[in-house]
Short mmCIF file of C-alpha atoms and ligand atoms in Angstrom, two decimals:
data_model
loop_
_atom_site.label_atom_id
_atom_site.label_comp_id
_atom_site.label_asym_id
_atom_site.label_seq_id
_atom_site.Cartn_x
_atom_site.Cartn_y
_atom_site.Cartn_z
CA MET A 232 -58.50 -25.51 -98.08
CA ASP A 233 -59.51 -27.58 -101.02
CA ASN A 234 -60.57 -31.05 -99.88
CA GLU A 235 -61.32 -32.31 -103.35
CA LYS A 236 -59.27 -35.37 -104.26
CA THR A 237 -56.89 -34.96 -107.15
CA ARG A 238 -57.32 -36.86 -110.39
CA GLU A 239 -54.37 -39.02 -109.44
CA GLU A 240 -55.78 -39.82 -106.02
CA LEU A 241 -59.13 -40.78 -107.47
CA LEU A 242 -57.55 -43.00 -110.09
CA LYS A 243 -55.35 -44.65 -107.48
CA GLU A 244 -58.38 -45.37 -105.34
CA LYS A 245 -60.00 -47.01 -108.31
CA LEU A 246 -57.04 -49.01 -109.56
CA PHE A 247 -54.69 -49.81 -106.70
CA TYR A 248 -54.97 -52.73 -104.28
CA LYS A 249 -54.94 -51.58 -100.70
CA LYS A 250 -54.43 -53.94 -97.80
CA GLU A 251 -57.09 -53.29 -95.19
CA ASN A 252 -56.28 -53.25 -91.49
CA THR A 253 -59.00 -54.66 -89.23
CA PHE A 254 -58.55 -51.70 -86.86
CA ALA A 255 -59.19 -49.10 -89.59
CA ASN A 256 -62.96 -49.18 -89.24
CA ALA A 257 -63.30 -51.08 -85.97
CA ASP A 258 -65.99 -49.69 -83.69
CA GLU A 259 -67.01 -50.77 -80.20
CA THR A 260 -69.44 -53.41 -81.49
CA TYR A 261 -66.70 -54.97 -83.56
CA SER A 262 -64.21 -54.98 -80.66
CA LYS A 263 -66.80 -56.56 -78.38
CA ARG A 264 -67.54 -59.32 -80.90
CA VAL A 265 -63.84 -59.95 -81.36
CA SER A 266 -63.11 -60.20 -77.66
CA ASP A 267 -66.16 -62.39 -76.92
CA TYR A 268 -65.16 -64.76 -79.70
CA ALA A 269 -61.56 -64.82 -78.45
CA GLU A 270 -62.70 -65.79 -74.93
CA GLY A 271 -64.52 -68.81 -76.38
CA TYR A 272 -61.43 -69.74 -78.34
CA LYS A 273 -59.10 -69.48 -75.33
CA ALA A 274 -61.38 -71.73 -73.29
CA PHE A 275 -61.44 -74.25 -76.14
CA LEU A 276 -57.67 -74.12 -76.51
CA ASP A 277 -57.02 -74.72 -72.80
CA ASN A 278 -59.02 -77.94 -72.98
CA ALA A 279 -57.82 -79.06 -76.41
CA LYS A 280 -54.04 -79.24 -76.30
CA THR A 281 -53.82 -82.67 -77.93
CA GLU A 282 -55.85 -84.07 -80.83
CA ARG A 283 -57.68 -86.40 -78.44
CA GLU A 284 -58.64 -83.52 -76.15
CA ALA A 285 -59.66 -81.41 -79.16
CA VAL A 286 -61.98 -84.20 -80.35
CA CYS A 287 -63.63 -84.38 -76.89
CA GLU A 288 -64.09 -80.60 -76.65
CA SER A 289 -65.44 -80.37 -80.18
CA ILE A 290 -67.95 -83.17 -79.54
CA LYS A 291 -69.23 -81.24 -76.49
CA MET A 292 -69.81 -78.18 -78.71
CA LEU A 293 -71.46 -80.28 -81.43
CA LYS A 294 -73.77 -82.05 -78.97
CA ASN A 295 -74.82 -78.67 -77.55
CA ALA A 296 -75.68 -77.64 -81.09
CA GLY A 297 -77.86 -80.73 -81.61
CA TYR A 298 -75.41 -82.88 -83.53
CA THR A 299 -75.74 -86.64 -82.94
CA GLU A 300 -73.14 -89.36 -83.13
CA TYR A 301 -72.82 -91.11 -86.47
CA ASN A 302 -71.05 -94.33 -87.35
CA LEU A 303 -70.31 -95.60 -90.84
CA GLY A 304 -73.39 -97.45 -92.08
CA ASP A 305 -75.83 -95.46 -89.90
CA LYS A 306 -78.84 -93.78 -91.46
CA ILE A 307 -78.30 -90.22 -92.73
CA GLU A 308 -81.29 -87.92 -93.25
CA LYS A 309 -81.85 -84.56 -94.90
CA GLY A 310 -81.64 -81.84 -92.27
CA GLY A 311 -79.69 -84.18 -89.96
CA ALA A 312 -76.55 -82.99 -88.15
CA TYR A 313 -73.95 -85.64 -87.34
CA TYR A 314 -70.45 -86.14 -86.06
CA PHE A 315 -68.16 -89.06 -86.67
CA ASN A 316 -65.54 -89.63 -83.99
CA ASN A 317 -62.64 -91.33 -85.75
CA ARG A 318 -60.86 -93.36 -83.06
CA GLY A 319 -60.86 -90.40 -80.71
CA LYS A 320 -58.23 -88.63 -82.80
CA SER A 321 -59.95 -86.97 -85.72
CA LEU A 322 -63.49 -85.71 -86.18
CA TYR A 323 -65.97 -85.19 -89.02
CA ALA A 324 -69.03 -83.02 -88.40
CA PHE A 325 -71.61 -82.61 -91.13
CA ARG A 326 -75.10 -81.28 -91.66
CA ILE A 327 -77.20 -82.40 -94.61
CA GLY A 328 -78.75 -79.38 -96.30
CA GLU A 329 -81.97 -79.10 -98.29
CA GLU A 330 -79.99 -78.70 -101.52
CA ASN A 331 -79.05 -81.82 -103.51
CA PRO A 332 -75.54 -82.83 -102.37
CA GLU A 333 -74.67 -83.14 -106.07
CA ARG A 334 -74.43 -79.33 -105.94
CA GLY A 335 -71.41 -79.94 -103.72
CA ILE A 336 -70.51 -80.01 -100.03
CA ARG A 337 -68.90 -77.00 -98.33
CA ILE A 338 -65.94 -78.41 -96.42
CA CYS A 339 -63.81 -76.62 -93.79
CA ALA A 340 -60.79 -78.77 -92.93
CA ALA A 341 -58.33 -77.97 -90.16
CA HIS A 342 -55.93 -80.07 -88.10
CA ILE A 343 -55.92 -80.54 -84.35
CA ASP A 344 -52.47 -82.03 -83.74
CA SER A 345 -49.64 -79.66 -82.78
CA PRO A 346 -45.87 -80.02 -82.45
CA ARG A 347 -44.76 -81.52 -79.12
CA LEU A 348 -42.53 -84.18 -77.54
CA ASP A 349 -43.92 -87.72 -77.58
CA LEU A 350 -42.66 -90.22 -75.02
CA LYS A 351 -40.88 -93.24 -76.46
CA GLN A 352 -42.24 -96.76 -75.86
CA HIS A 353 -39.45 -97.41 -73.34
CA PRO A 354 -39.22 -93.88 -71.94
CA LEU A 355 -38.14 -94.27 -68.34
CA TYR A 356 -34.54 -94.40 -67.14
CA GLU A 357 -32.34 -93.22 -64.30
CA ASN A 358 -28.96 -91.50 -64.51
CA GLU A 359 -26.91 -90.40 -61.49
CA GLY A 360 -29.89 -90.21 -59.18
CA LEU A 361 -32.15 -88.37 -61.63
CA ALA A 362 -35.06 -89.99 -63.49
CA TYR A 363 -35.93 -89.09 -67.09
CA PHE A 364 -38.43 -89.78 -69.83
CA LYS A 365 -36.93 -90.22 -73.29
CA THR A 366 -38.87 -88.42 -76.01
CA HIS A 367 -39.22 -88.44 -79.78
CA TYR A 368 -40.28 -85.06 -81.03
CA TYR A 369 -43.49 -84.80 -83.07
CA GLY A 370 -43.61 -82.31 -85.93
CA GLY A 371 -41.22 -79.56 -86.92
CA ILE A 372 -39.80 -78.11 -83.73
CA ARG A 373 -36.75 -75.95 -83.15
CA LYS A 374 -35.36 -77.94 -80.26
CA TYR A 375 -33.64 -75.10 -78.44
CA GLN A 376 -37.04 -73.46 -77.82
CA TRP A 377 -38.30 -76.46 -75.84
CA VAL A 378 -35.64 -76.65 -73.13
CA THR A 379 -35.99 -75.20 -69.58
CA ILE A 380 -39.69 -74.27 -70.02
CA PRO A 381 -42.35 -75.94 -67.84
CA LEU A 382 -43.84 -78.93 -69.64
CA ALA A 383 -46.99 -80.87 -68.80
CA LEU A 384 -47.75 -84.51 -69.56
CA HIS A 385 -50.94 -85.29 -71.47
CA GLY A 386 -52.25 -88.48 -72.96
CA VAL A 387 -53.56 -91.97 -72.51
CA VAL A 388 -52.19 -95.29 -71.43
CA THR A 389 -54.13 -98.25 -72.81
CA LEU A 390 -53.89 -101.19 -70.45
CA ILE A 391 -53.59 -104.75 -71.72
CA ASN A 392 -57.30 -105.27 -70.90
CA GLY A 393 -58.18 -102.44 -73.31
CA GLU A 394 -59.03 -99.90 -70.64
CA ASN A 395 -57.84 -96.34 -71.30
CA VAL A 396 -56.21 -94.46 -68.44
CA GLU A 397 -56.17 -90.72 -69.07
CA ILE A 398 -53.28 -88.71 -67.70
CA THR A 399 -52.87 -84.94 -67.39
CA ILE A 400 -50.15 -83.68 -65.06
CA GLY A 401 -48.90 -80.11 -64.96
CA GLU A 402 -51.95 -77.99 -65.77
CA ASN A 403 -53.36 -77.38 -62.28
CA GLU A 404 -51.62 -74.87 -60.06
CA ASN A 405 -50.63 -77.57 -57.56
CA ASP A 406 -49.47 -80.09 -60.15
CA PRO A 407 -45.77 -80.65 -60.67
CA VAL A 408 -44.30 -79.76 -64.08
CA PHE A 409 -41.35 -81.22 -65.99
CA CYS A 410 -38.52 -79.82 -68.05
CA ILE A 411 -35.49 -80.47 -70.20
CA THR A 412 -32.42 -78.89 -68.67
CA ASP A 413 -29.85 -76.71 -70.42
CA LEU A 414 -26.27 -75.73 -69.77
CA LEU A 415 -25.48 -72.75 -67.55
CA PRO A 416 -23.92 -69.82 -69.48
CA HIS A 417 -20.77 -70.12 -67.34
CA LEU A 418 -19.99 -73.47 -68.94
CA ALA A 419 -21.55 -72.90 -72.36
CA LYS A 420 -18.49 -71.40 -74.04
CA GLU A 421 -18.23 -74.25 -76.53
CA GLN A 422 -21.99 -74.78 -76.86
CA VAL A 423 -22.72 -71.19 -77.90
CA SER A 424 -20.19 -71.34 -80.73
CA LYS A 425 -21.98 -74.32 -82.34
CA PRO A 426 -24.52 -73.89 -85.17
CA MET A 427 -27.96 -73.48 -83.60
CA GLY A 428 -29.41 -76.61 -85.15
CA SER A 429 -26.72 -78.85 -83.73
CA VAL A 430 -26.79 -77.80 -80.07
CA PHE A 431 -29.75 -79.96 -79.06
CA THR A 432 -30.13 -83.44 -80.49
CA GLY A 433 -33.25 -85.58 -80.65
CA GLU A 434 -31.74 -88.04 -78.17
CA GLY A 435 -30.89 -85.14 -75.86
CA MET A 436 -34.52 -84.13 -75.40
CA ASN A 437 -34.95 -86.02 -72.14
CA LEU A 438 -37.53 -84.90 -69.63
CA LEU A 439 -36.44 -84.62 -65.99
CA ILE A 440 -39.17 -86.26 -63.93
CA GLY A 441 -37.83 -87.20 -60.50
CA SER A 442 -34.93 -87.24 -58.05
CA GLN A 443 -36.16 -89.03 -54.93
CA PRO A 444 -35.24 -92.69 -54.32
CA PHE A 445 -37.57 -95.44 -53.17
CA GLY A 446 -35.65 -97.08 -50.31
CA LYS A 447 -32.15 -98.34 -51.00
CA CYS A 448 -31.62 -100.28 -54.20
CA ASP A 449 -30.39 -100.05 -57.74
CA GLU A 450 -32.49 -97.65 -59.85
CA ALA A 451 -34.27 -96.47 -56.73
CA VAL A 452 -35.35 -93.13 -58.31
CA LYS A 453 -36.85 -94.91 -61.32
CA LEU A 454 -38.58 -97.27 -58.91
CA ASN A 455 -40.03 -94.33 -57.00
CA VAL A 456 -41.39 -92.74 -60.20
CA LEU A 457 -43.06 -96.03 -61.16
CA SER A 458 -44.42 -96.45 -57.66
CA ILE A 459 -46.05 -92.99 -57.80
CA LEU A 460 -47.52 -93.68 -61.25
CA ASN A 461 -48.72 -97.10 -60.13
CA GLU A 462 -50.41 -95.72 -57.06
CA LYS A 463 -52.16 -92.95 -58.98
CA TYR A 464 -52.92 -94.60 -62.32
CA GLY A 465 -52.45 -98.34 -61.77
CA ILE A 466 -49.81 -98.59 -64.48
CA SER A 467 -46.44 -100.34 -64.65
CA GLU A 468 -43.44 -99.92 -66.95
CA ASN A 469 -44.88 -102.38 -69.54
CA ASP A 470 -47.89 -100.12 -70.05
CA PHE A 471 -45.77 -97.36 -71.60
CA MET A 472 -45.55 -99.59 -74.67
CA SER A 473 -49.26 -99.06 -75.37
CA ALA A 474 -49.39 -95.42 -74.39
CA GLU A 475 -49.61 -92.08 -76.15
CA LEU A 476 -48.10 -89.68 -73.66
CA VAL A 477 -46.85 -86.31 -74.78
CA ALA A 478 -44.94 -83.50 -73.14
CA LEU A 479 -46.22 -80.06 -74.14
CA PRO A 480 -45.98 -76.52 -72.76
CA ALA A 481 -47.81 -76.19 -69.45
CA GLY A 482 -50.29 -73.41 -68.77
CA LYS A 483 -53.23 -71.62 -70.26
CA ALA A 484 -53.71 -69.33 -73.23
CA ARG A 485 -53.07 -65.71 -72.22
CA ASP A 486 -53.97 -62.33 -73.62
CA MET A 487 -50.89 -60.65 -75.00
CA GLY A 488 -49.93 -56.99 -75.23
CA LEU A 489 -51.02 -54.10 -73.02
CA ASP A 490 -53.98 -53.69 -75.35
CA LYS A 491 -54.80 -57.42 -75.10
CA SER A 492 -55.08 -57.51 -78.87
CA MET A 493 -53.22 -60.81 -79.23
CA ILE A 494 -53.20 -64.31 -77.70
CA HIS A 495 -50.09 -66.10 -76.51
CA ALA A 496 -50.62 -69.86 -76.35
CA TYR A 497 -49.50 -73.35 -77.19
CA GLY A 498 -51.15 -75.00 -80.20
CA HIS A 499 -52.58 -72.10 -82.23
CA ASP A 500 -51.36 -74.19 -85.18
CA ASP A 501 -53.93 -75.34 -85.94
CA LYS A 502 -56.59 -74.99 -83.28
CA VAL A 503 -56.86 -71.29 -84.21
CA CYS A 504 -58.37 -72.50 -87.50
CA ALA A 505 -60.06 -75.64 -86.13
CA TYR A 506 -62.16 -73.57 -83.72
CA PRO A 507 -63.56 -71.15 -86.35
CA ALA A 508 -64.06 -74.05 -88.80
CA LEU A 509 -66.18 -75.75 -86.15
CA THR A 510 -68.06 -72.67 -84.91
CA SER A 511 -68.94 -71.57 -88.44
CA VAL A 512 -70.30 -75.00 -89.45
CA ILE A 513 -72.33 -75.01 -86.21
CA ASP A 514 -73.52 -71.42 -86.74
CA CYS A 515 -74.62 -71.96 -90.33
CA LYS A 516 -77.54 -74.15 -89.33
CA ASP A 517 -79.84 -72.47 -91.84
CA SER A 518 -77.56 -73.10 -94.81
CA GLU A 519 -79.20 -74.92 -97.68
CA HIS A 520 -75.85 -76.49 -98.51
CA THR A 521 -74.51 -79.66 -96.99
CA VAL A 522 -71.62 -78.49 -94.82
CA MET A 523 -68.77 -80.42 -93.28
CA CYS A 524 -66.05 -79.65 -90.76
CA ILE A 525 -63.03 -81.95 -90.74
CA LEU A 526 -60.64 -81.86 -87.79
CA ALA A 527 -57.70 -83.97 -88.88
CA ASP A 528 -54.81 -85.52 -86.99
CA LYS A 529 -51.19 -86.16 -88.07
CA GLU A 530 -50.87 -83.03 -90.26
CA GLU A 531 -47.65 -82.07 -88.50
CA ILE A 532 -46.02 -85.37 -89.49
CA GLY A 533 -47.31 -85.75 -93.04
CA SER A 534 -51.03 -86.61 -92.76
CA ASP A 535 -50.49 -90.37 -93.01
CA GLY A 536 -52.40 -93.06 -91.16
CA VAL A 537 -56.02 -93.73 -90.24
CA SER A 538 -56.51 -90.37 -88.54
CA GLY A 539 -54.56 -88.33 -91.12
CA MET A 540 -56.00 -86.55 -94.15
CA LYS A 541 -54.50 -89.11 -96.55
CA SER A 542 -56.88 -91.79 -95.24
CA SER A 543 -59.93 -92.74 -97.32
CA LEU A 544 -62.30 -91.69 -94.54
CA MET A 545 -63.39 -88.37 -96.05
CA VAL A 546 -64.27 -90.10 -99.32
CA ASP A 547 -66.04 -92.90 -97.42
CA ILE A 548 -68.22 -90.42 -95.53
CA ILE A 549 -69.03 -88.48 -98.70
CA ASN A 550 -69.99 -91.81 -100.32
CA GLU A 551 -72.32 -92.54 -97.40
CA ILE A 552 -73.92 -89.10 -97.74
CA ALA A 553 -74.34 -89.66 -101.48
CA VAL A 554 -75.92 -93.10 -101.03
CA ALA A 555 -78.30 -91.79 -98.33
CA THR A 556 -79.48 -88.89 -100.48
CA GLY A 557 -79.59 -90.71 -103.80
CA ALA A 558 -76.72 -88.63 -105.17
CA ASN A 559 -73.78 -89.68 -107.34
CA ALA A 560 -70.68 -89.57 -105.12
CA SER A 561 -68.33 -88.59 -107.94
CA VAL A 562 -70.55 -85.66 -108.82
CA VAL A 563 -70.78 -84.66 -105.15
CA ARG A 564 -67.00 -84.51 -104.88
CA ALA A 565 -66.51 -82.78 -108.24
CA ASN A 566 -68.85 -79.97 -107.16
CA SER A 567 -67.66 -79.74 -103.55
CA MET A 568 -65.51 -76.89 -102.34
CA CYS A 569 -63.05 -76.86 -99.49
CA LEU A 570 -61.32 -74.27 -97.38
CA SER A 571 -58.18 -75.91 -96.06
CA ALA A 572 -58.02 -74.10 -92.75
CA ASP A 573 -54.44 -73.75 -91.62
CA VAL A 574 -52.21 -71.07 -90.19
CA ASN A 575 -49.75 -69.01 -92.20
CA ALA A 576 -46.59 -67.19 -91.17
CA GLY A 577 -47.37 -63.68 -89.98
CA TYR A 578 -44.89 -61.06 -91.19
CA ASP A 579 -42.40 -60.61 -88.37
CA PRO A 580 -40.59 -57.22 -88.43
CA MET A 581 -37.85 -58.85 -86.33
CA PHE A 582 -36.97 -61.10 -89.28
CA PRO A 583 -37.73 -59.14 -92.48
CA GLU A 584 -35.03 -61.02 -94.38
CA VAL A 585 -37.12 -64.19 -94.81
CA TYR A 586 -40.29 -62.45 -95.99
CA GLU A 587 -41.32 -60.75 -99.20
CA LYS A 588 -43.49 -58.10 -97.65
CA ARG A 589 -45.88 -57.52 -100.57
CA ASN A 590 -46.87 -61.18 -100.43
CA SER A 591 -46.83 -61.67 -96.67
CA ALA A 592 -49.60 -61.92 -94.11
CA ILE A 593 -49.60 -58.79 -91.95
CA MET A 594 -50.89 -59.16 -88.41
CA ASN A 595 -54.37 -57.65 -87.92
CA CYS A 596 -55.00 -57.43 -91.65
CA GLY A 597 -57.47 -60.28 -91.50
CA VAL A 598 -57.72 -63.90 -92.53
CA VAL A 599 -55.05 -64.97 -95.02
CA MET A 600 -55.60 -66.93 -98.21
CA SER A 601 -52.79 -68.84 -99.86
CA LYS A 602 -53.50 -69.81 -103.43
CA TYR A 603 -50.61 -72.21 -103.12
CA THR A 604 -48.20 -73.45 -100.45
CA GLY A 605 -45.31 -75.85 -101.06
CA SER A 606 -41.66 -74.97 -101.49
CA GLY A 607 -39.01 -74.32 -104.12
CA GLY A 608 -40.92 -73.76 -107.37
CA LYS A 609 -44.39 -74.51 -105.95
CA SER A 610 -43.42 -78.11 -105.33
CA SER A 611 -46.06 -80.26 -103.59
CA THR A 612 -48.99 -77.87 -103.62
CA SER A 613 -52.47 -78.18 -105.08
CA ASP A 614 -52.41 -74.50 -106.24
CA ALA A 615 -56.02 -73.32 -106.35
CA SER A 616 -57.46 -72.05 -109.62
CA ALA A 617 -57.98 -68.38 -110.46
CA GLU A 618 -61.71 -69.16 -110.83
CA TYR A 619 -61.98 -70.53 -107.29
CA VAL A 620 -60.02 -67.64 -105.80
CA ALA A 621 -62.33 -65.23 -107.65
CA TYR A 622 -65.34 -67.03 -106.16
CA ILE A 623 -63.86 -66.69 -102.66
CA ARG A 624 -63.12 -62.99 -103.30
CA ARG A 625 -66.74 -62.50 -104.28
CA ILE A 626 -68.26 -64.13 -101.18
CA PHE A 627 -65.82 -62.30 -98.89
CA GLN A 628 -66.72 -59.00 -100.50
CA GLU A 629 -70.43 -59.76 -100.07
CA GLU A 630 -69.99 -60.60 -96.40
CA GLY A 631 -67.46 -57.87 -95.57
CA VAL A 632 -64.68 -60.28 -94.61
CA ILE A 633 -61.31 -58.55 -94.15
CA TRP A 634 -58.71 -60.75 -95.78
CA GLN A 635 -55.32 -60.79 -97.49
CA THR A 636 -53.26 -63.18 -99.57
CA ALA A 637 -49.78 -64.42 -98.75
CA GLU A 638 -47.08 -66.91 -99.44
CA LEU A 639 -45.14 -68.54 -96.66
CA GLY A 640 -41.98 -66.41 -96.78
CA LYS A 641 -39.65 -65.59 -99.65
CA VAL A 642 -39.28 -67.85 -102.66
CA ASP A 643 -36.67 -70.51 -101.79
CA ALA A 644 -36.45 -69.37 -98.14
CA GLY A 645 -38.09 -72.64 -97.10
CA GLY A 646 -41.75 -73.55 -97.35
CA GLY A 647 -44.45 -75.79 -96.01
CA GLY A 648 -47.65 -77.62 -96.79
CA THR A 649 -51.12 -78.26 -95.43
CA VAL A 650 -53.89 -80.82 -95.88
CA ALA A 651 -55.13 -78.91 -98.97
CA LYS A 652 -53.49 -81.17 -101.52
CA TYR A 653 -54.86 -84.40 -100.03
CA ILE A 654 -58.39 -83.04 -100.31
CA ALA A 655 -57.78 -81.55 -103.77
CA ASN A 656 -56.41 -84.92 -104.89
CA GLN A 657 -59.90 -86.35 -104.26
CA ASN A 658 -61.24 -84.01 -106.97
CA ILE A 659 -62.46 -81.37 -104.50
CA THR A 660 -61.77 -77.71 -105.30
CA THR A 661 -59.60 -76.46 -102.43
CA VAL A 662 -57.75 -73.37 -101.29
CA ASP A 663 -55.83 -72.55 -98.09
CA LEU A 664 -57.22 -70.04 -95.64
CA GLY A 665 -56.24 -69.29 -92.05
CA VAL A 666 -54.83 -67.11 -89.34
CA PRO A 667 -51.38 -65.43 -89.47
CA VAL A 668 -49.14 -66.64 -86.62
CA LEU A 669 -45.91 -65.31 -85.11
CA SER A 670 -43.38 -67.81 -83.70
CA MET A 671 -45.13 -70.70 -85.45
CA HIS A 672 -44.30 -74.15 -84.00
CA ALA A 673 -42.65 -72.56 -80.95
CA PRO A 674 -43.91 -73.77 -77.56
CA TYR A 675 -45.96 -70.58 -77.35
CA GLU A 676 -47.26 -68.98 -80.54
CA VAL A 677 -48.88 -65.58 -81.10
CA ILE A 678 -52.02 -64.63 -83.04
CA ALA A 679 -54.10 -61.45 -83.28
CA LYS A 680 -57.71 -61.62 -82.06
CA ASN A 681 -59.06 -59.59 -85.00
CA ASP A 682 -57.56 -62.10 -87.45
CA LEU A 683 -59.17 -64.97 -85.54
CA TYR A 684 -62.56 -63.28 -85.73
CA GLU A 685 -62.22 -62.53 -89.45
CA THR A 686 -61.42 -66.21 -89.97
CA HIS A 687 -64.69 -67.17 -88.30
CA LYS A 688 -66.48 -64.65 -90.54
CA ALA A 689 -64.75 -66.10 -93.60
CA PHE A 690 -65.83 -69.68 -92.88
CA CYS A 691 -69.39 -68.47 -92.15
CA ALA A 692 -69.46 -66.67 -95.52
CA PHE A 693 -68.34 -69.92 -97.14
CA CYS A 694 -70.82 -72.23 -95.38
CA LYS A 695 -73.81 -69.89 -95.57
MN1 MN F 968 -50.79 -76.24 -89.51
MN1 MN F 969 -47.73 -76.77 -88.36
#
């Protein structure tokens, strides 16, 4: 047998691009690192289902790593590691490196809000002996996926005296859960013939929360619900007006597949990028660069508002860093680089018709870079430069990061955006990078552990 490669094979090896699968050269050490990292992520995810919870969990990790709380106007020193808690809903962590910040800050920016059902300001009502909460969905959900599954309530009620009452119901084994009911198949003859998008309406997403009356009166079931809430949390119906309560899928992140190679959980988008963004900034404590991790809110609804990426806060903090280190803020931003850390659609063999396979993210083929996002003719994307993508290729090659590039589905099949453009609009070189996800925006999404680990490696290579 002649084992010599043919001329053609050799030339192909030299000239062809070959997508690398993370399992191709995975040894026991690699698998152990992947699974250890995934355990940390699952624990984070279970305690960080909302942006507020994610901020709290992240602050715990930052404090453990020696980061101290910073407020605008506070002193910033070289070598210092700080976090800025923005109203409990978004978070900026940064470490000032030895290098002059005018050489640029390395920024990893992810978002910590996820699609869910927010309660309305007047949520509670009773109908035929059943009590409900009215909801207004948050982010791009496919409504039919959210009915009949067990939902938990998370959030805060701010009382008129300013005190915050935190509420989490439905996560402990003995807690009750809630759900939105659906029609039985026996009576769904007309419903099933309707177009999928029209079966469930926004106003139909009402959460069933009680059925037992309080004594004998009008609206006795509603009264009983309020009486239970009042006893446990000291709140009354008026307090819903100053509350942020959300219904989201109950339960913990679970390993998925017989081989446990994947994770099935609520909120991978975008905690699966927020966690590696945070761990890599924490881990790169010896970096000479100034590094920053941004965990933004409101991405799922357009990044507006004080906790969204369109706010001036990032620029304000960079200005503060510049002033403290005697740097020119415009130069700092012009030389800064950002990885916009967000999930991408994993290629789903169940739905090949919406993907263009050559330019799709394949599960277990590593972290995915998107030079551009947007929709229909690259509309609304910052589209990273060839030079920046080449730089990222170089550092990934040096650090052995397994990665791939992808677009979100076929041209004109739809599309989507991230926080990348809001950061790029501030004159910061930015490209999208993240984890491929199956069933994105569904109550429970799927990711591969190897891809998660490669994402952590990628951010480390960037911050180093
Ligand atoms: Mn996202
Ligand atoms: Mn999303």
